[in-house]
Tab-separated table of C-alpha atoms in Angstrom:
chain	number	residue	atom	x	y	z
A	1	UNK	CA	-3.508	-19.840	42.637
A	2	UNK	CA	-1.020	-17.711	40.882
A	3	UNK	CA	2.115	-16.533	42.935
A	4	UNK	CA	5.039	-13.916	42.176
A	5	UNK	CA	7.667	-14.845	44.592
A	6	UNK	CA	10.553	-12.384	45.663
A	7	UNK	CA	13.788	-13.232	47.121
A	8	UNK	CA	16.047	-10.474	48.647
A	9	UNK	CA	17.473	-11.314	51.626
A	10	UNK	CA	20.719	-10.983	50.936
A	11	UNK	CA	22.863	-10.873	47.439
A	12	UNK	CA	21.097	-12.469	44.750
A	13	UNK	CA	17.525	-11.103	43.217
A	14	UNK	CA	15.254	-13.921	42.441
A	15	UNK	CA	11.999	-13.383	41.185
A	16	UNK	CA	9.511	-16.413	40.072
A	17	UNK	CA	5.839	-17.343	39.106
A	18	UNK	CA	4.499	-20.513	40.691
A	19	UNK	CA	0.983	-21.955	39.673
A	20	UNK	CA	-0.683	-24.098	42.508
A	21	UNK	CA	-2.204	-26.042	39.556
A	22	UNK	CA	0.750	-25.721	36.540
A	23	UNK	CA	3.501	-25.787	39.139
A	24	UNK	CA	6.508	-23.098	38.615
A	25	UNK	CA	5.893	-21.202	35.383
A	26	UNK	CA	9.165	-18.808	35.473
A	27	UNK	CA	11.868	-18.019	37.325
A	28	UNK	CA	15.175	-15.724	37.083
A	29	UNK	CA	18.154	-14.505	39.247
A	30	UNK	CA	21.066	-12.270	39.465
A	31	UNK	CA	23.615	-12.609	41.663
A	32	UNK	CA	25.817	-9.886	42.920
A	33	UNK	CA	28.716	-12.137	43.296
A	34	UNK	CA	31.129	-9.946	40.948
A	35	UNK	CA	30.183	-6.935	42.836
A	36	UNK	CA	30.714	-8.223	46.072
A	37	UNK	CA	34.387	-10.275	45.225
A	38	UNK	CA	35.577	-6.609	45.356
A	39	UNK	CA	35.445	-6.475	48.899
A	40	UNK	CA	35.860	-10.331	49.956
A	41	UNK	CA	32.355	-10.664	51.532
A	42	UNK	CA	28.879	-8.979	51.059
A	43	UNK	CA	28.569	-5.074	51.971
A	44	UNK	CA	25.159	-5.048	53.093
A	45	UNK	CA	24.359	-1.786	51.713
A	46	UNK	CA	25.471	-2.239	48.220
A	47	UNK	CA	23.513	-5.259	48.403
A	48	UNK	CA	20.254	-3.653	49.391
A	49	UNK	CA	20.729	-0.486	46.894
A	50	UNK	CA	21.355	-3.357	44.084
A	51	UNK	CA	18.028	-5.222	44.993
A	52	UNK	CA	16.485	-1.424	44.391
A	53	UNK	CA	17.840	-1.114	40.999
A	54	UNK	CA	17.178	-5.098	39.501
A	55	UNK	CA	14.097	-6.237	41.223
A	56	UNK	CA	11.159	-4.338	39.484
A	57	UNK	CA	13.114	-4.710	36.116
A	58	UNK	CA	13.406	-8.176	36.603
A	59	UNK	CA	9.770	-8.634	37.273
A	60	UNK	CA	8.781	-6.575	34.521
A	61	UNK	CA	10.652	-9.001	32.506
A	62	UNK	CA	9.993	-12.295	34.038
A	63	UNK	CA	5.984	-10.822	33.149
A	64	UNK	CA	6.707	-10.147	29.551
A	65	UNK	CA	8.916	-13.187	28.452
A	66	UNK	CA	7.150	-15.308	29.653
A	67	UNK	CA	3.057	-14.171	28.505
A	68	UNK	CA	2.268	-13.597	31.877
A	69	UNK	CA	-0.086	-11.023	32.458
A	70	UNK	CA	0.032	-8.822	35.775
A	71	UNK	CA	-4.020	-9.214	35.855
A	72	UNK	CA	-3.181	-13.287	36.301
A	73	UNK	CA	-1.068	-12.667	39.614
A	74	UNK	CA	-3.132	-13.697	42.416
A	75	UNK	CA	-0.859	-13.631	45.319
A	76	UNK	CA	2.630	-12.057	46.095
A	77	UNK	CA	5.046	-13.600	48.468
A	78	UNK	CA	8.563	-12.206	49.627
A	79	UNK	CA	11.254	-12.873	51.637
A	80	UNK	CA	10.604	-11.342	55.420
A	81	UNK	CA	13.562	-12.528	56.911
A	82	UNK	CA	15.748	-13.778	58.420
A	83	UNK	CA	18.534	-11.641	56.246
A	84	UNK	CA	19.671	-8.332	56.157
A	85	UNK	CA	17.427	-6.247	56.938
A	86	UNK	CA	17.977	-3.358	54.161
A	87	UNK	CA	18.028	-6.101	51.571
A	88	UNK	CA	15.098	-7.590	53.427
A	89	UNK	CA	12.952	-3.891	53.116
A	90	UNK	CA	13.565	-4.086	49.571
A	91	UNK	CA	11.619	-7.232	48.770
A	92	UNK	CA	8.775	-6.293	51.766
A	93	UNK	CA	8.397	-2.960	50.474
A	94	UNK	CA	8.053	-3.690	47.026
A	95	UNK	CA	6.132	-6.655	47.780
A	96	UNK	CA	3.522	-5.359	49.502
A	97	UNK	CA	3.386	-2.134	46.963
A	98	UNK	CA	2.483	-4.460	44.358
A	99	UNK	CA	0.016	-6.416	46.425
A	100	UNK	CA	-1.937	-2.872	46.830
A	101	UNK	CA	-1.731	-1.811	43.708
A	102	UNK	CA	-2.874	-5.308	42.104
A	103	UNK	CA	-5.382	-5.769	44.956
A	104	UNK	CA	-4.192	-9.265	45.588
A	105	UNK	CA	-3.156	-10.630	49.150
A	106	UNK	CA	0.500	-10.586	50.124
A	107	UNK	CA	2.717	-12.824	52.713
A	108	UNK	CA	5.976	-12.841	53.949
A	109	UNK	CA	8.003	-15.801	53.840
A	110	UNK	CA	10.459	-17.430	56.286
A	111	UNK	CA	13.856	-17.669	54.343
A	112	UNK	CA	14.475	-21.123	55.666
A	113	UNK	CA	11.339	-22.164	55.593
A	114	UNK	CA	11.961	-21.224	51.343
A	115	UNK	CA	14.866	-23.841	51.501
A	116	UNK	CA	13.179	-26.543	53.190
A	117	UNK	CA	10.129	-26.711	50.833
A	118	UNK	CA	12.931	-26.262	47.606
A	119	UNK	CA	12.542	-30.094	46.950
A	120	UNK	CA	9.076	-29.798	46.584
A	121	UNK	CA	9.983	-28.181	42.980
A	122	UNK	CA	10.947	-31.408	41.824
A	123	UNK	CA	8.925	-34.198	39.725
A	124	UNK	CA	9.163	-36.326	42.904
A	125	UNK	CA	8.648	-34.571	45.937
A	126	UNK	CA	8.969	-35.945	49.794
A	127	UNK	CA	5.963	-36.526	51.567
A	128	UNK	CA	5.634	-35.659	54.765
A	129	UNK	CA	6.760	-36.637	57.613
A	130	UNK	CA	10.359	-36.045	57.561
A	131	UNK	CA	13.650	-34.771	58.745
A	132	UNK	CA	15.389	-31.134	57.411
A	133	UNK	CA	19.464	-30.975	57.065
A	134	UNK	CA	19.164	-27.033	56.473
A	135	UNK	CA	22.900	-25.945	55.930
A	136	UNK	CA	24.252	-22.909	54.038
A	137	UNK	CA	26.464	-19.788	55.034
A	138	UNK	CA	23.808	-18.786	58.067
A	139	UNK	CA	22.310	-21.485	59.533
A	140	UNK	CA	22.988	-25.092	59.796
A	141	UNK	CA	19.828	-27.299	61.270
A	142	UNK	CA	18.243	-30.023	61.917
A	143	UNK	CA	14.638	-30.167	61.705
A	144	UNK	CA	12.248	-33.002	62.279
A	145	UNK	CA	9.103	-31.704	59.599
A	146	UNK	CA	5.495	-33.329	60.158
A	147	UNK	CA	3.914	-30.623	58.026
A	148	UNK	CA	4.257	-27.224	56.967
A	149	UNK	CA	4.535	-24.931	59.464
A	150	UNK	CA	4.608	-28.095	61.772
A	151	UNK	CA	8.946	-27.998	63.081
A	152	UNK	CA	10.442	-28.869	66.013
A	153	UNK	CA	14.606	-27.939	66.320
A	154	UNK	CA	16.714	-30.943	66.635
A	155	UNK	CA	19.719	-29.324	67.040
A	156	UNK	CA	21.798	-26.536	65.247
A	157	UNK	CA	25.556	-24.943	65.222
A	158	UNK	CA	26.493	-23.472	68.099
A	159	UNK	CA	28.913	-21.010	66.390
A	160	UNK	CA	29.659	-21.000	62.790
A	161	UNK	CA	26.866	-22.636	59.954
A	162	UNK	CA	28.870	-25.034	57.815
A	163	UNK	CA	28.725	-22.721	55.325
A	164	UNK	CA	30.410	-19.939	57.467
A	165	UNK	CA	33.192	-22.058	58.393
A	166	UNK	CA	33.168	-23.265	55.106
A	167	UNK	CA	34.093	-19.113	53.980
A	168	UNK	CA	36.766	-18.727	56.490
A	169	UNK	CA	38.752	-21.443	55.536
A	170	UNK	CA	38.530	-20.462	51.273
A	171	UNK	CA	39.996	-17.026	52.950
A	172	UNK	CA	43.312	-18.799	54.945
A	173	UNK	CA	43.830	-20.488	51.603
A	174	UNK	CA	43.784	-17.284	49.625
A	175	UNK	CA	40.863	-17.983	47.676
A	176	UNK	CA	38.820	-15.426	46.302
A	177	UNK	CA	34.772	-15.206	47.253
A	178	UNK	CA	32.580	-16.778	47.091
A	179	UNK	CA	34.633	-19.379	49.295
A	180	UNK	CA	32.563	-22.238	49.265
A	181	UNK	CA	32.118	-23.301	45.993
A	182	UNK	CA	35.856	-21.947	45.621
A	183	UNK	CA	37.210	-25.185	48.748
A	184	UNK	CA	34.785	-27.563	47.060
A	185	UNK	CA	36.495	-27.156	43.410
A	186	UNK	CA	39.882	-27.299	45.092
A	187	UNK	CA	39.478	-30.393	47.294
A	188	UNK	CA	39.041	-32.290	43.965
A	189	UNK	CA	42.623	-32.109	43.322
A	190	UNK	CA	43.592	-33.097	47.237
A	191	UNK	CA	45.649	-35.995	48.445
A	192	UNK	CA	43.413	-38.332	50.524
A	193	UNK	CA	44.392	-39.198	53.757
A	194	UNK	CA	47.581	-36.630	53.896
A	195	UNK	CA	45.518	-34.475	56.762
A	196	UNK	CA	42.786	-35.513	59.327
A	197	UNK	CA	40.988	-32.888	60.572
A	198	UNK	CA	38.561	-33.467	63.283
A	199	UNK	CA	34.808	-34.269	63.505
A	200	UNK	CA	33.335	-31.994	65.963
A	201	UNK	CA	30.763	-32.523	68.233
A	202	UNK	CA	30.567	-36.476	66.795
A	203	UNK	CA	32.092	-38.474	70.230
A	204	UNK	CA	29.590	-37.240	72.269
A	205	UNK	CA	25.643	-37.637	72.348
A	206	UNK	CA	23.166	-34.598	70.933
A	207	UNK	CA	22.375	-33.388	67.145
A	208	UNK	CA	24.143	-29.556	67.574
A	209	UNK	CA	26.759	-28.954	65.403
A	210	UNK	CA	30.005	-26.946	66.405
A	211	UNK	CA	32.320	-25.564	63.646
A	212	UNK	CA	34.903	-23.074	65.126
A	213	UNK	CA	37.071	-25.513	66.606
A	214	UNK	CA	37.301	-27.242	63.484
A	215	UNK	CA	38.295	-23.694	61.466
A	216	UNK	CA	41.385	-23.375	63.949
A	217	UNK	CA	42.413	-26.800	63.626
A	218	UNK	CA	42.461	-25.710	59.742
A	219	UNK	CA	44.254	-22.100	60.751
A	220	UNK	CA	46.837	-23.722	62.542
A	221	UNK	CA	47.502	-26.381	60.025
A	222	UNK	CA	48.339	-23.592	57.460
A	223	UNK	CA	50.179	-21.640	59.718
A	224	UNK	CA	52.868	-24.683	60.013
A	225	UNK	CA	52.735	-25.338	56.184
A	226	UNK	CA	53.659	-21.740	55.405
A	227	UNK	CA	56.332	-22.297	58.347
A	228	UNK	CA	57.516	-25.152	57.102
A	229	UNK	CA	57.590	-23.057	53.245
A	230	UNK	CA	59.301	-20.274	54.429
A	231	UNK	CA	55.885	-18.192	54.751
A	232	UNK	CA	54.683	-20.232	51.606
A	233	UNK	CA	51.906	-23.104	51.198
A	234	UNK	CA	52.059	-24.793	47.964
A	235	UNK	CA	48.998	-25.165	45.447
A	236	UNK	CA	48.945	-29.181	46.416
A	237	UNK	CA	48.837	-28.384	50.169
A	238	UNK	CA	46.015	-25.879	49.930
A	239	UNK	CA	43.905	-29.163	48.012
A	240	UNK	CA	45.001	-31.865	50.662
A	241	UNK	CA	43.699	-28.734	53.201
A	242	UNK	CA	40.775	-28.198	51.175
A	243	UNK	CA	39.910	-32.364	51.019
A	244	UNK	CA	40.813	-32.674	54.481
A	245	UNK	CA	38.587	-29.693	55.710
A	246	UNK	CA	35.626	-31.045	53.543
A	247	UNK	CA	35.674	-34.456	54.588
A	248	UNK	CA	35.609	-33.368	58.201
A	249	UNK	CA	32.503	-31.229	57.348
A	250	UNK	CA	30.215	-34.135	55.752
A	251	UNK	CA	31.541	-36.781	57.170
A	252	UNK	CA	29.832	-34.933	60.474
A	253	UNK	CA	26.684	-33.376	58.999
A	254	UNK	CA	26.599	-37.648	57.635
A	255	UNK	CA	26.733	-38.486	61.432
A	256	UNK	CA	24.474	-36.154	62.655
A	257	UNK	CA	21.942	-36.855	60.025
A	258	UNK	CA	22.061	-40.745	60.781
A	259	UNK	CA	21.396	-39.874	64.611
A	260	UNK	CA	18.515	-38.209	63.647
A	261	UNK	CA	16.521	-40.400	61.701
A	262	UNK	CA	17.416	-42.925	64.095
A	263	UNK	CA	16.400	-40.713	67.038
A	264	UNK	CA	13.022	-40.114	65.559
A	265	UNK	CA	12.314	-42.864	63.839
A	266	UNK	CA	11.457	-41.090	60.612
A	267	UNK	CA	12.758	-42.741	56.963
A	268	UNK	CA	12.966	-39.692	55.110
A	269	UNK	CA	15.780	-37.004	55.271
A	270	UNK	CA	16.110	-33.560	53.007
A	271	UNK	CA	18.817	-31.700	52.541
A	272	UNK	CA	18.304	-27.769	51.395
A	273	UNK	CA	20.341	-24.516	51.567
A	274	UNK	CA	23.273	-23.599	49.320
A	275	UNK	CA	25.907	-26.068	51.183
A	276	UNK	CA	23.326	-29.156	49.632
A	277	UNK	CA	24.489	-28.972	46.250
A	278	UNK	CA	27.715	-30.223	47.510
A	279	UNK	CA	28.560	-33.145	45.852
A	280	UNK	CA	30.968	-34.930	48.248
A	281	UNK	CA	28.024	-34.065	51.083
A	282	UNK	CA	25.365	-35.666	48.820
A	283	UNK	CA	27.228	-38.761	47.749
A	284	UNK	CA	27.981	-39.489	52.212
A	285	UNK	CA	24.081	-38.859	52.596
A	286	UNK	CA	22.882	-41.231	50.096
A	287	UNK	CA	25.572	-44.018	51.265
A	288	UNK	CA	24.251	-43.380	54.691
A	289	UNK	CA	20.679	-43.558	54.195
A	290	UNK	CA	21.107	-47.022	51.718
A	291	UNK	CA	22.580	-48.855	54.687
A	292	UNK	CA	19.374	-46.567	57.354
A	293	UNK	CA	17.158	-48.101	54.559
A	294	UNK	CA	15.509	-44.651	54.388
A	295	UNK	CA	15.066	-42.100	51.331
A	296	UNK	CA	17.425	-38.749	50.864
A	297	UNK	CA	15.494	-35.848	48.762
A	298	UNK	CA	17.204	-32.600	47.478
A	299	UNK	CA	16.719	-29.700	44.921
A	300	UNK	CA	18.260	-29.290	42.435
A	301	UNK	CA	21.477	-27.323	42.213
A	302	UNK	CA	19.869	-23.763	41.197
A	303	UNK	CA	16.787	-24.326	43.843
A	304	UNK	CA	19.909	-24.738	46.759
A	305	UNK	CA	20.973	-21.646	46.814
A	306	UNK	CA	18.545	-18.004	47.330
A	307	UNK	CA	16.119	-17.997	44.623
A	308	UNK	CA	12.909	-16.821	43.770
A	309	UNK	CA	10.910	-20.317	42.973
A	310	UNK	CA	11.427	-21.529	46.506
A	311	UNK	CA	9.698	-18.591	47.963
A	312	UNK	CA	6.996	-18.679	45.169
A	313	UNK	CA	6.433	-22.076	46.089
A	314	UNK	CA	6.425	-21.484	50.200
A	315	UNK	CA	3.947	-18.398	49.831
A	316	UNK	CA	2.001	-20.373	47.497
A	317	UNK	CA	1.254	-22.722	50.479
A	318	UNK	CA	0.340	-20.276	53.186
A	319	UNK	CA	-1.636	-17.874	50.815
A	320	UNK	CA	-3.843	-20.873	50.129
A	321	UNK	CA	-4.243	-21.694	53.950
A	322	UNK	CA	-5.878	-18.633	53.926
A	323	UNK	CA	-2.319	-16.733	55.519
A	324	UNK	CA	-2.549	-12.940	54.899
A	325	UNK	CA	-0.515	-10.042	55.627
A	326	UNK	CA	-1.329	-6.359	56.543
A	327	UNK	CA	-0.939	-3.532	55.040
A	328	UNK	CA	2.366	-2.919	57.110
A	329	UNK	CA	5.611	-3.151	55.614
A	330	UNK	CA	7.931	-5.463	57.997
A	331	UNK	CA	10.765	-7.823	57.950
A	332	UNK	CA	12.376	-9.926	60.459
A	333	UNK	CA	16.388	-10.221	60.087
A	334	UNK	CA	15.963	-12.827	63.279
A	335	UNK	CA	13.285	-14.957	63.342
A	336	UNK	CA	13.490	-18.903	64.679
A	337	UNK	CA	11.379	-20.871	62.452
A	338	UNK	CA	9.891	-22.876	65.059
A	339	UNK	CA	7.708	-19.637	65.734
A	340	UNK	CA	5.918	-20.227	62.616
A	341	UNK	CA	1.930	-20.700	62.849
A	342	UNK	CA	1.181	-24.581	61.095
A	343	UNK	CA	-1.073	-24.680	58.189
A	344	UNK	CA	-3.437	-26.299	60.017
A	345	UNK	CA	-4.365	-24.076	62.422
A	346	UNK	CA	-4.432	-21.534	59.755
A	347	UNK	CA	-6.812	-23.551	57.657
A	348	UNK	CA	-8.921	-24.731	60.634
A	349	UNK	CA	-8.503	-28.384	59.940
């Protein structure tokens, strides 16, 4: 079966053809990053009037680059939350347009549910069963995964997603958005070992993560450096922040992760959403599971963060378990993934 995938949920456009047969075919993405740097954070309606103005062009082209003829599409999947919910509309509107018009079924796709099934894009995908680190700027999870469809919660943040706290400390730093990627690059040039930051959440029992205590542990760290500078914090002490900061983060999502295989007895762990392309978090995980002897699976770097091939791939999956949508435009910008119907039951088996 031949999928178009669309990805609009917040601010990047992905679009991508997956083959159930040839595998993914095509993918592209635009990110609004520039656009939204303006303003320090994403402006949900610029973002959703940007998706109007790239998405159908990008399709278009996607089509005709690659020799891909609209009369092959067989299926169309899109993002149906959680996200914004403009930005959301977008993608389900469009989505289901082109489903009528190309009389081919359409489904919606859960957003997270996109990330966890990214590593199946690679040449050497988990098999099931195993256990989900899902951890980017909204959410930060742990699932344990029998099958598709098939999750049960094992814990989550209680405040901010890593990825969230992640943001708020690039801004006390004074670095520009994105902030993620923006710490990450700067903790390369920290002193180790100047600063330890706490891990939350790690002394006591339980798999739910906790970040806000660890962002004003960070905020009040700066605040005496720029006392101590006369309102100033050198370059060096925003990296030994930055390291500091970082290490706490992994060095907890490490601990967490090692609970959880142990607590379910599982020996394979994944690791999607835009935060997994870390490096510093992927070098703790594979350390970790070495000495767990179990197996640690990501995507690569352009499948971790919102893209097109990941919800290709998902809607691929339920479209072929027989998953169908109605002629109703919806999206969802909550929705727990838990609630998701298993592709067994939708298959019959």
């Amino acid at each position: 079966m031949r999928v178009l995938g669309l990805e609009t949920s917040c601010d990047e456009t992905g679009v991508a053809i997956y083959d159930s047969e040839q595998g993914l075919l095509a993918d592209a993405l635009y990110s609004q990053v520039e656009m939204h740097a303006v303003y320090g954070g994403v402006i949900p309606e610029l973002a959703s009037r940007d998706h109007i103005r790239k998405t159908l062009p990008m399709i278009r082209q996607l089509l005709a680059e690659n020799n891909v003829p609209a009369s092959s599409i067989e299926g169309i999947a899109y993002t149906a939350g959680p996200g914004l919910i403009g930005a959301l509309l977008v993608g389900a509107a469009l989505g289901r347009s082109l489903a009528m018009a190309w009389d081919v079924p359409a489904v919606g796709v859960h957003h997270m549910e996109g990330h966890l099934l990214a590593p199946m894009l690679e040449a050497n995908p988990p098999a099931f069963p195993f256990v989900a680190l899902l951890v980017s700027g909204g959410h930060t999870q742990l699932v344990a995964v029998q099958g598709i469809g098939e999750y049960t919660l094992l814990g989550e943040s209680l405040d901010d997603a890593a990825g969230e706290a992640f943001d708020k400390v690039a801004k006390m730093l004074g670095l520009s958005y994105p902030g993620g990627p923006r710490v990450a690059a700067l903790a390369t040039q920290g002193t180790a070992g100047r600063f330890v930051f706490p891990r939350p959440m790690t002394n006591r029992p339980g798999l739910d993560f906790s970040f806000s205590g660890l962002k004003t542990f960070v905020r009040n760290t700066v605040a005496e450096l720029e006392g101590a500078g006369s309102g100033n914090i050198s370059e060096q002490d925003k990296a030994d922040v930055a390291l500091a900061f970082e290490g706490a983060v992994v060095q907890t999502l490490v601990i967490k992760c090692r609970r959880a295989l142990q607590q379910t007895g599982m020996r394979r762990l994944i690791i999607a959403g835009g935060v997994s392309a870390n490096t510093h978090l992927r070098a703790g995980l594979e350390a970790m599971v070495q000495a767990q002897h179990s197996q640690l699976f990501y995507a690569q770097p352009r499948f971790c963060t919102d893209n097109g091939a990941m919800i290709a791939y998902a809607g691929c999956q339920r479209l072929l378990a027989g998953q169908r949508e109605g002629l109703e435009i919806s999206a969802r910008p909550r929705w727990p993934m838990d609630t998701l119907p298993s592709l067994k039951n939708l298959s019959g088996i």
